[in-house]
Short mmCIF file of C-alpha atoms and ligand atoms in Angstrom, two decimals:
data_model
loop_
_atom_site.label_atom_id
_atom_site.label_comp_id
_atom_site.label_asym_id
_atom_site.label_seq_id
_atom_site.Cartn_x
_atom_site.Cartn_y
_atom_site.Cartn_z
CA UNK W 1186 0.00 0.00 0.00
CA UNK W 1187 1.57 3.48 -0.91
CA UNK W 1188 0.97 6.24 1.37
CA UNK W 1189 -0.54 9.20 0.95
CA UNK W 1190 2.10 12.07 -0.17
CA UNK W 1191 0.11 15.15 0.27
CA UNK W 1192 0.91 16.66 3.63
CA UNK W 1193 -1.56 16.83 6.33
CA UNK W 1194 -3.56 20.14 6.52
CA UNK W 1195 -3.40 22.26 9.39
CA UNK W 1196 -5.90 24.60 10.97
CA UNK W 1197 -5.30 28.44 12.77
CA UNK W 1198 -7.36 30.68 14.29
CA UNK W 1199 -7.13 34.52 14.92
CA UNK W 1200 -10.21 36.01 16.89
CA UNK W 1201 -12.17 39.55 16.37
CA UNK W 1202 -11.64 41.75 19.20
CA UNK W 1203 -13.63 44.14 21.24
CA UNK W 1204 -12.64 47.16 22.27
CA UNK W 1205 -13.56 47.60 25.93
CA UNK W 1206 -12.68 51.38 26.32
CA UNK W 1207 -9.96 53.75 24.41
CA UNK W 1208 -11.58 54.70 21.04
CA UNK W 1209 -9.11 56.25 18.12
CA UNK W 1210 -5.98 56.96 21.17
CA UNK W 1211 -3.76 54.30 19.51
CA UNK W 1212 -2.66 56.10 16.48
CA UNK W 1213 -2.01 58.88 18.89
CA UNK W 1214 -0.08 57.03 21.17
CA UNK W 1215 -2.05 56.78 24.11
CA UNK W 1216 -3.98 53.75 26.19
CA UNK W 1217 -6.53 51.19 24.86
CA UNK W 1218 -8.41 48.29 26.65
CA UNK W 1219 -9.61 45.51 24.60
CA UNK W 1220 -10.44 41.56 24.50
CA UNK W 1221 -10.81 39.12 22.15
CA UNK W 1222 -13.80 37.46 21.12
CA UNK W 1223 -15.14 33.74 19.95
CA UNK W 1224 -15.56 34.60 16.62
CA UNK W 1225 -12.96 34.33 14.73
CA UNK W 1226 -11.13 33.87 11.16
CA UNK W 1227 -9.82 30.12 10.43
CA UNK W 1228 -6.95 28.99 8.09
CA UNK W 1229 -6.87 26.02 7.04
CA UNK W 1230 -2.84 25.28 5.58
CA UNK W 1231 -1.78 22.60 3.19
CA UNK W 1232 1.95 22.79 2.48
CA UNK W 1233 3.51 23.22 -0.81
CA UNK W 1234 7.06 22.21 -2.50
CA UNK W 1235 6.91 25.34 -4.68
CA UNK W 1236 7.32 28.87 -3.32
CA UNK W 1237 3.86 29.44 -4.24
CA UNK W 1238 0.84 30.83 -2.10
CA UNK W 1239 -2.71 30.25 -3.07
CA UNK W 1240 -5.39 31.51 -1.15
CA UNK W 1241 -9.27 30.90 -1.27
CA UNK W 1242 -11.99 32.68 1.25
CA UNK W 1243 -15.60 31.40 2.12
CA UNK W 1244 -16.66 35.60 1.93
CA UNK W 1245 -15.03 36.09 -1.47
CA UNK W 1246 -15.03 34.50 -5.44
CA UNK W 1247 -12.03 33.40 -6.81
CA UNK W 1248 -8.44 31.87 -6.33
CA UNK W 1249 -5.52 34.33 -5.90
CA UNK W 1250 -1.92 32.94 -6.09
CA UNK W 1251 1.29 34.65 -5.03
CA UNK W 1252 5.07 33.90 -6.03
CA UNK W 1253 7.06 34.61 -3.29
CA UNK W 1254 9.60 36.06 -5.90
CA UNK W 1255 7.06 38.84 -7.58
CA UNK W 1256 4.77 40.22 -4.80
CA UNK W 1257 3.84 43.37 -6.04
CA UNK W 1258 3.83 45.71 -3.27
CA UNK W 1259 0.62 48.30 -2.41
CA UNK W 1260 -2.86 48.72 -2.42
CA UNK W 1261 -4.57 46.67 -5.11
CA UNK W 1262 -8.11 46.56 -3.28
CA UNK W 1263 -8.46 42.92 -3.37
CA UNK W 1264 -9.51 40.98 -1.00
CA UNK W 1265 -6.45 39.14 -0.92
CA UNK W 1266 -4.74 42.29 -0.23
CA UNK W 1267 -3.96 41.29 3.74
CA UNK W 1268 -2.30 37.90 2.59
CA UNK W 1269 -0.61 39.47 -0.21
CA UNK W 1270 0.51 42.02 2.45
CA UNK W 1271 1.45 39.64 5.22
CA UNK W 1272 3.44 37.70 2.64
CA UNK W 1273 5.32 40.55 1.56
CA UNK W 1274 6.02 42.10 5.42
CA UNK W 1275 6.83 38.50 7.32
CA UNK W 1276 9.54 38.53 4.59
CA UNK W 1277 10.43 41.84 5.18
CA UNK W 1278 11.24 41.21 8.69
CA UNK W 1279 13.57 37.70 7.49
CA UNK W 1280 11.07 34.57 7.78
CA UNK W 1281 11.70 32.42 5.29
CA UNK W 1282 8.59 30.87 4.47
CA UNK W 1283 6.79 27.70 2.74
CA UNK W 1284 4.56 27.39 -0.25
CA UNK W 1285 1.19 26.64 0.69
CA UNK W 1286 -2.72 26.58 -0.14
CA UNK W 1287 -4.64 28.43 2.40
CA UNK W 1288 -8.37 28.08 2.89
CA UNK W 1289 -9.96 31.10 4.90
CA UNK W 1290 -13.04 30.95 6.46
CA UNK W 1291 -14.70 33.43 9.02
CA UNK W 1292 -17.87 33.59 11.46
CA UNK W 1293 -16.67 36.92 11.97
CA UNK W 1294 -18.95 39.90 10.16
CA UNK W 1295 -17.32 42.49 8.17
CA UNK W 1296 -18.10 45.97 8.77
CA UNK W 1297 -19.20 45.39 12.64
CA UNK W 1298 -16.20 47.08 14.02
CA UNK W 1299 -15.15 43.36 15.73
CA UNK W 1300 -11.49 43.88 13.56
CA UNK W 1301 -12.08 41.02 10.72
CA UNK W 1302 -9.58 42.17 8.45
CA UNK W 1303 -6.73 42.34 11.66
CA UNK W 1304 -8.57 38.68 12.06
CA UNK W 1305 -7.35 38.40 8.59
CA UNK W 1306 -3.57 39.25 8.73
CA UNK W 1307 -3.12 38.07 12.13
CA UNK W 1308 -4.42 34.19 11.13
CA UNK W 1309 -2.44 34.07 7.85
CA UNK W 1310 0.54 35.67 9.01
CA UNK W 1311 0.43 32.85 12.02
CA UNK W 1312 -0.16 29.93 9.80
CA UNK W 1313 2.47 30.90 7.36
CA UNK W 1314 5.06 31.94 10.22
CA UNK W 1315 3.92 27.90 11.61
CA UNK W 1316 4.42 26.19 8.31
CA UNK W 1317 7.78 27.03 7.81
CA UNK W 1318 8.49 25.85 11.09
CA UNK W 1319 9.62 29.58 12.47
CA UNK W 1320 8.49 30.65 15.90
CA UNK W 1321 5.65 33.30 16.35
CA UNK W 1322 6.50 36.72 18.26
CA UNK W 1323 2.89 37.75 19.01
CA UNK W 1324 4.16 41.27 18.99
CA UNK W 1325 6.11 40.87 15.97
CA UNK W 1326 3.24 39.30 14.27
CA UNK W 1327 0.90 41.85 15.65
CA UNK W 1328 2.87 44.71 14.14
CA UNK W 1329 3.92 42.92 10.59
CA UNK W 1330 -0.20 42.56 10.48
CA UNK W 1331 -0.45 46.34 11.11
CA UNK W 1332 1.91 46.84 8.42
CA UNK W 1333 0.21 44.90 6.01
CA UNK W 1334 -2.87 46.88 6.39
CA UNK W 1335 -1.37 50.60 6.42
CA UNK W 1336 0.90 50.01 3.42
CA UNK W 1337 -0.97 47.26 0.94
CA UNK W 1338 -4.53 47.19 2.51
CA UNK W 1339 -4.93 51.01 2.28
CA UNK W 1340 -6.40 51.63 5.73
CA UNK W 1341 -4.19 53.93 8.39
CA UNK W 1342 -5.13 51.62 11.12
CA UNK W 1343 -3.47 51.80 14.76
CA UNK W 1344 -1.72 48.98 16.59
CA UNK W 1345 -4.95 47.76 18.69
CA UNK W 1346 -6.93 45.38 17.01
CA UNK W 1347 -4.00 43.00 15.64
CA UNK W 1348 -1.94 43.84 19.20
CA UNK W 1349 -5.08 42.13 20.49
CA UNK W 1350 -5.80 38.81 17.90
CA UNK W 1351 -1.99 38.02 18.74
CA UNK W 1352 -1.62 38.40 22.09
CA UNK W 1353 -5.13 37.39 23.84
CA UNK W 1354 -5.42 35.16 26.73
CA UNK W 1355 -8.46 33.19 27.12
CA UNK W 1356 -11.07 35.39 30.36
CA UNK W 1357 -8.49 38.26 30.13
CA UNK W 1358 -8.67 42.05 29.01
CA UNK W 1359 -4.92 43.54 28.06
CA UNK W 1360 -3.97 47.23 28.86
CA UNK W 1361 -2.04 48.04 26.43
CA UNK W 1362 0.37 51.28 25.98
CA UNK W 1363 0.37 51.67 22.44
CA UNK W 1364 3.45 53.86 22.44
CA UNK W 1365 5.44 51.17 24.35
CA UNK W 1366 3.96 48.24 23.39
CA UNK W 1367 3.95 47.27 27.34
CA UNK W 1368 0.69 45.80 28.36
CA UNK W 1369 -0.70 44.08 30.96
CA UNK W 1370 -3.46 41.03 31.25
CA UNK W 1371 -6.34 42.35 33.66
CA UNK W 1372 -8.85 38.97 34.48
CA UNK W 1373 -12.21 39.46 33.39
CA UNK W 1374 -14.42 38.83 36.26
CA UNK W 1375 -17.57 37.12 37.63
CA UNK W 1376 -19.99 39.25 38.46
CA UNK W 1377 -20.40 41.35 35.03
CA UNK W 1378 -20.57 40.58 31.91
CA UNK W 1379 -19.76 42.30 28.34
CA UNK W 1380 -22.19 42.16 25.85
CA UNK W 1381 -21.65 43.17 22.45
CA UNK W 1382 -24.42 44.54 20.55
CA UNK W 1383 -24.10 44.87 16.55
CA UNK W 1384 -26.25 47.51 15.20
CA UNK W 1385 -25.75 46.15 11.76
CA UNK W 1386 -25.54 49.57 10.27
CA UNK W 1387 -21.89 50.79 8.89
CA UNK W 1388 -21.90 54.21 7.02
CA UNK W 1389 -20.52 54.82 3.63
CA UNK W 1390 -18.10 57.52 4.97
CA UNK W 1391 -16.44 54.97 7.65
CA UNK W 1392 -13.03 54.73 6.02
CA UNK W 1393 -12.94 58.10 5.07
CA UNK W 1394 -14.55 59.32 8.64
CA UNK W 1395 -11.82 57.33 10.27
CA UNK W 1396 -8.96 58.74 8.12
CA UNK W 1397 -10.23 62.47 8.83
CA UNK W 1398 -10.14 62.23 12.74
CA UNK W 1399 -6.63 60.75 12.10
CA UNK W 1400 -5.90 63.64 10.07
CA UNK W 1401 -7.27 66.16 12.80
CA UNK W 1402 -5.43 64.27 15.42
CA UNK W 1403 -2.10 65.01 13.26
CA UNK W 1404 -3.06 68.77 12.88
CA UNK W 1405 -3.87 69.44 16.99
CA UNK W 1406 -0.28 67.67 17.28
CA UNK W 1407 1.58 69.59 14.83
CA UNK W 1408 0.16 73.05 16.91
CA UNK W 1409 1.09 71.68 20.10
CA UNK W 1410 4.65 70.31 18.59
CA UNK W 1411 5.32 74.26 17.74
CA UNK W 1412 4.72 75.27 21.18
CA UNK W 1413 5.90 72.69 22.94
CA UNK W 1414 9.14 70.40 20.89
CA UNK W 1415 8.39 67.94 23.33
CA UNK W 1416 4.52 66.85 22.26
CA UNK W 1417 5.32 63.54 19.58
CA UNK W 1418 1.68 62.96 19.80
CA UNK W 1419 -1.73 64.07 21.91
CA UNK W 1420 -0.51 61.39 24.36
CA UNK W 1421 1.85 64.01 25.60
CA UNK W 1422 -0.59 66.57 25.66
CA UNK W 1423 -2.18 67.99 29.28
CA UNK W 1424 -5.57 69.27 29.07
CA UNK W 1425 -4.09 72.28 30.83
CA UNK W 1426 -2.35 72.82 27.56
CA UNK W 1427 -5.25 71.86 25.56
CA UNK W 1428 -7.21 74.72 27.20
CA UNK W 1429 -4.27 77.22 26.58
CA UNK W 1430 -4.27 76.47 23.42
CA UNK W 1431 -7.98 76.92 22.65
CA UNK W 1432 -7.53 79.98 20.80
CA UNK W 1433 -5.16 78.41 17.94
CA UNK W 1434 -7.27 75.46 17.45
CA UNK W 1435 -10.58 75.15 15.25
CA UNK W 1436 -13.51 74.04 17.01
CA UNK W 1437 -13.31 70.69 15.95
CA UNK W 1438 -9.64 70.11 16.01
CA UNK W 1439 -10.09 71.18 19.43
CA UNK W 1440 -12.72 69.09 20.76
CA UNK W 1441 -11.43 66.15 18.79
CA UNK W 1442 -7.81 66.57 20.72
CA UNK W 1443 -10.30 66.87 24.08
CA UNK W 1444 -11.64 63.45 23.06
CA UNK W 1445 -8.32 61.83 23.18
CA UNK W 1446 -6.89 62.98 25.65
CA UNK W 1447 -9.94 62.53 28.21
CA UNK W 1448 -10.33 59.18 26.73
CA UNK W 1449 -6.48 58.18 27.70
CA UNK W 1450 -7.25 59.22 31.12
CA UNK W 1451 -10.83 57.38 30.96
CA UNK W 1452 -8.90 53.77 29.91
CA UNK W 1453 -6.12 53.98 33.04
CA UNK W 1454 -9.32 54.69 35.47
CA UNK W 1455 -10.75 51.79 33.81
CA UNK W 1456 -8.45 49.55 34.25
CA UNK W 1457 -7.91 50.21 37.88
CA UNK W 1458 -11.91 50.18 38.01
CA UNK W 1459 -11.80 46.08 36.26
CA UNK W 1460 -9.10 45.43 38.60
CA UNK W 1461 -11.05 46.34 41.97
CA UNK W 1462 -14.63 45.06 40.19
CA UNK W 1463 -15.81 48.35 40.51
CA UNK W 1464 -18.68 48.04 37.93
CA UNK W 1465 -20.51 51.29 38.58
CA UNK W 1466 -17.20 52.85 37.93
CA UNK W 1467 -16.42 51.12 34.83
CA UNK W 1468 -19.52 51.82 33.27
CA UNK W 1469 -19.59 55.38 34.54
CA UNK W 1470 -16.24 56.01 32.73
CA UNK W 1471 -17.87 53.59 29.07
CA UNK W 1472 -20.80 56.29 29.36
CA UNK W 1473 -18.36 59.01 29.43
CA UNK W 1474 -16.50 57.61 26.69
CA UNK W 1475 -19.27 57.26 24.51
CA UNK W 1476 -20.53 60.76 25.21
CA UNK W 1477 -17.07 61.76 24.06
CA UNK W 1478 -16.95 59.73 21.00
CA UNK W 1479 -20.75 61.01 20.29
CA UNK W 1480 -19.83 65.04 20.85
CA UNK W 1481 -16.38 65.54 21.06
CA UNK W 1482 -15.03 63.23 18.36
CA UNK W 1483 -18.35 62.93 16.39
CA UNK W 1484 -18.39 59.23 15.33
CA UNK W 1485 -21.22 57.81 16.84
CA UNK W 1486 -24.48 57.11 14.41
CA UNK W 1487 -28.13 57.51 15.17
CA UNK W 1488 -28.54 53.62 15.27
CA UNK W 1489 -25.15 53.29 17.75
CA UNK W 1490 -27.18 56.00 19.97
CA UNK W 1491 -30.58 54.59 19.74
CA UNK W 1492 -28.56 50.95 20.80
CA UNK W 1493 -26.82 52.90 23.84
CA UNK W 1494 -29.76 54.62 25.27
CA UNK W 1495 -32.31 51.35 25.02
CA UNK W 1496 -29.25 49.50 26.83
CA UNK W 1497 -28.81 52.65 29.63
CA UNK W 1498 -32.94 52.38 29.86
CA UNK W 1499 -33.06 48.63 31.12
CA UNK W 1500 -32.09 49.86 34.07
CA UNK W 1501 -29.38 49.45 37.16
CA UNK W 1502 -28.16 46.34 35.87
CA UNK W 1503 -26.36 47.81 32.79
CA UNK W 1504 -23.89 49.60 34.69
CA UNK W 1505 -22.40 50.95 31.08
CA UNK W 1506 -22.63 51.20 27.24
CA UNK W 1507 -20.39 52.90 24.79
CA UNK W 1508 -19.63 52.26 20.93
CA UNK W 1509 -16.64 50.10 20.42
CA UNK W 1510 -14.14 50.16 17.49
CA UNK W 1511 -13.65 52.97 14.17
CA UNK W 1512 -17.31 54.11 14.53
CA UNK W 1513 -19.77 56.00 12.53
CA UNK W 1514 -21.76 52.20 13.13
CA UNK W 1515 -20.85 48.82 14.05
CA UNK W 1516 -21.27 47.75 17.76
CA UNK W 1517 -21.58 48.63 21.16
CA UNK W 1518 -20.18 46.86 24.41
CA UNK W 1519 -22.17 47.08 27.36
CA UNK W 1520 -21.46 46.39 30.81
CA UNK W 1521 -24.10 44.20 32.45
CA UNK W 1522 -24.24 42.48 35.93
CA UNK W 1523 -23.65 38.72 35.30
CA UNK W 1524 -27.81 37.71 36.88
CA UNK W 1525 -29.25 39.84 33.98
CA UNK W 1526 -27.46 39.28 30.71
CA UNK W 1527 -30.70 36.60 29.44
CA UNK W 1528 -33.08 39.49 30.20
CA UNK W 1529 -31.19 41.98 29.02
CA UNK W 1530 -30.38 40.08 25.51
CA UNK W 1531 -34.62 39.32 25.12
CA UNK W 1532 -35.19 43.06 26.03
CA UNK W 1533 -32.54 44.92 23.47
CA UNK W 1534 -33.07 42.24 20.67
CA UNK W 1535 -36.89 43.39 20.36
CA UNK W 1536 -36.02 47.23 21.37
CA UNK W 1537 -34.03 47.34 18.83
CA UNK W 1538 -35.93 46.17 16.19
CA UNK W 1539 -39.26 48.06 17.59
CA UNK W 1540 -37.13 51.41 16.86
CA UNK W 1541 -34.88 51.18 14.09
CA UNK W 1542 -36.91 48.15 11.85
CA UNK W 1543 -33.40 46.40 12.04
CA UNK W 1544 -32.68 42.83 13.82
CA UNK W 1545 -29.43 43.44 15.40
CA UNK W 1546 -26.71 40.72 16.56
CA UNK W 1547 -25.67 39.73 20.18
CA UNK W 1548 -22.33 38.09 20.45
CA UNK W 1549 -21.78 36.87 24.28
CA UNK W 1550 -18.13 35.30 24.57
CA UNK W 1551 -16.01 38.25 25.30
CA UNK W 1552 -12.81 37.18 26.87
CA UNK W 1553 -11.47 34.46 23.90
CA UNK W 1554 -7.29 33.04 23.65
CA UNK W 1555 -5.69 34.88 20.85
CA UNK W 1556 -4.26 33.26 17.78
CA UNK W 1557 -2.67 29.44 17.73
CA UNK W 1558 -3.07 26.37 15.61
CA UNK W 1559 -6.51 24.55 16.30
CA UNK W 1560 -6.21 21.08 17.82
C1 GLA B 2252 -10.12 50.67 14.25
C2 GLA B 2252 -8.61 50.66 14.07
C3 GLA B 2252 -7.90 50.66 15.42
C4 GLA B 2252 -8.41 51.79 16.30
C5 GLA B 2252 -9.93 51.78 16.34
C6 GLA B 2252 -10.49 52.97 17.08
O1 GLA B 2252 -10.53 49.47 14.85
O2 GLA B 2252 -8.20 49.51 13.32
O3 GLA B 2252 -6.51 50.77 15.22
O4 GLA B 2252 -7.92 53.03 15.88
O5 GLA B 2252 -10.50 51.76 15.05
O6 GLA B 2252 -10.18 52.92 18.41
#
């Protein structure tokens, strides 16, 4: 009997993420709070003998194949354009990798600010890095995936949401210094739960929105840089000198700096707040956050506020709710004591719809590993 010659395949994972607290501070430097979740994207590897990469996704038509030796560089707008990417950055940073056919499938949805595409880069880039047999740096990985979506995926993305598919621990949180890189695990506890509510609604102007608060962001640094050589980014910025400097500052550029700032300051309370299970804390400082986000930084949606307030009006059990992720759409998170998350789940499914004619999505399961082979 002659055995079978084509290698076994092998399966990774790389979950979505939610973002607990610290909205748009991580291109500016500052402090962000997220977890993954138990949705995730899958890769299923078969090895090659060629240096040849072919790729085919359950979301998208068509086979794309890659030669290691002519990977075109840049945004294409494919949706291959995050394997292309990781391809073409793992090598940049010296792994010497392994043909192979990848299969990619996903429970996770696009659009819902849950971080599918960093999903996306983070999985491949693991299963490739595995393949060839090389060790995976979660932080390395993290920030090759980053690459791969600011320079060939087109989108000028901070460190967060790949930081977070790579590095997860299964019931943990991570506080993460995204000028650093530091970060600490904080346990997610008992007695409250995080819900995460998908309005199914993402605006046309999301990327664009996104890209224009980054923009913003730049131009309050660039004032503050002339006054001060010392400000790299708003993360070094008081709100002492935020208020000095009202007068040289447009309205917007102004309360947009006040959003970051106040939010870096919201996610270190927060943290402390997880730590001690203070829960009316917690979701005292997510309703402040949202607030800011809403007003200050102005990427909240009607349907994200209509989601918010029907959460804040089931009463003392949902200590919090704020928006999580890019914005303008996608989800919330919401902070709800552990006795209460059935009733709460069969009151905002309903309220939801009664308001807004939409049937929105509740994913429980906050608190997932981060990316690894599946066995
Ligand atoms: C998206 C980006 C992240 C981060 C959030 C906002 O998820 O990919 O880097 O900026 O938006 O906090």
């Amino acid at each position: 009997m002659g055995r079978l010659r084509r290698p076994v395949a092998r399966t990774y994972r790389a979950p979505g993420r939610v973002n607990l607290i610290g909205e748009h501070t991580d291109y500016n430097d500052g402090f962000v709070m997220p977890a993954a979740i138990a949705y995730d994207v899958r890769v299923a590897v078969t090895p090659r003998e060629d240096r040849t990469v072919t790729v085919v996704s359950d979301g998208f038509s068509g086979t794309r194949s890659f030669d290691f030796d002519r990977l075109e560089p840049g945004v294409l707008r494919d949706w291959s354009d995050y394997v292309r990417g990781m391809l073409i950055e793992l090598q940049r940073d010296g792994a010497v990798l392994h043909g192979a056919d990848l299969r990619v499938t996903s429970d996770l949805p696009v659009g819902a600010g849950l971080s599918s595409s960093a999903a996306i880069a983070v999985g491949v880039g693991y299963a490739l890095l595995d393949t060839a047999g090389l060790a995976v740096d979660p932080v390395k990985l993290a920030l090759a995936a980053q690459r791969a979506e600011n320079v060939h995926a087109g989108t000028q993305s901070g460190i967060m949401d790949q930081f977070i598919s790579a590095n997860a621990r299964a019931g943990q949180a991570i506080l993460l210094d995204t000028r650093s890189l530091t970060f600490e695990y904080l346990p997610l506890p008992d007695g409250a739960t995080f819900v995460v509510c998908n309005t199914m609604v993402k605006h046309d102007h999301a990327t664009s929105g996104y890209n224009d608060r980054r923009a913003e962001c730049e131009a309050g640094v660039a004032t503050f840089a002339a006054r001060d050589p010392g400000v790299r980014a708003l993360r070094d910025v008081t709100l002492e000198a935020l208020e000095s400097a009202r007068g040289a500052l447009s309205d917007p550029v102004f309360r947009r700096c006040r959003h970051v700032i106040t939010e870096n300051a919201r996610v270190l309370a927060a943290g402390a707040a997880l730590e001690r299970h203070d829960f009316a804390e917690l979701g005292r400082l997510m309703s402040a956050s949202h607030a800011s986000m809403r007003d200050d930084f102005e990427i909240s949606a009607p349907e994200v506020d209509t989601m918010v307030g029907l959460a804040n009006a089931f009463g003392p059990s949902v200590y919090g709710a704020r928006m999580t992720g890019g914005g303008f759409g996608g989800s919330t998170v919401n902070l709800v004591a552990a006795g209460d998350v059935a009733a709460f789940v069969e009151y905002i499914v309903p309220a939801y719809r009664a308001a807004t004619g939409i049937e929105p999505f509740v994913y429980l399961g906050v608190g997932a590993p981060g990316a690894g082979e599946v066995r």
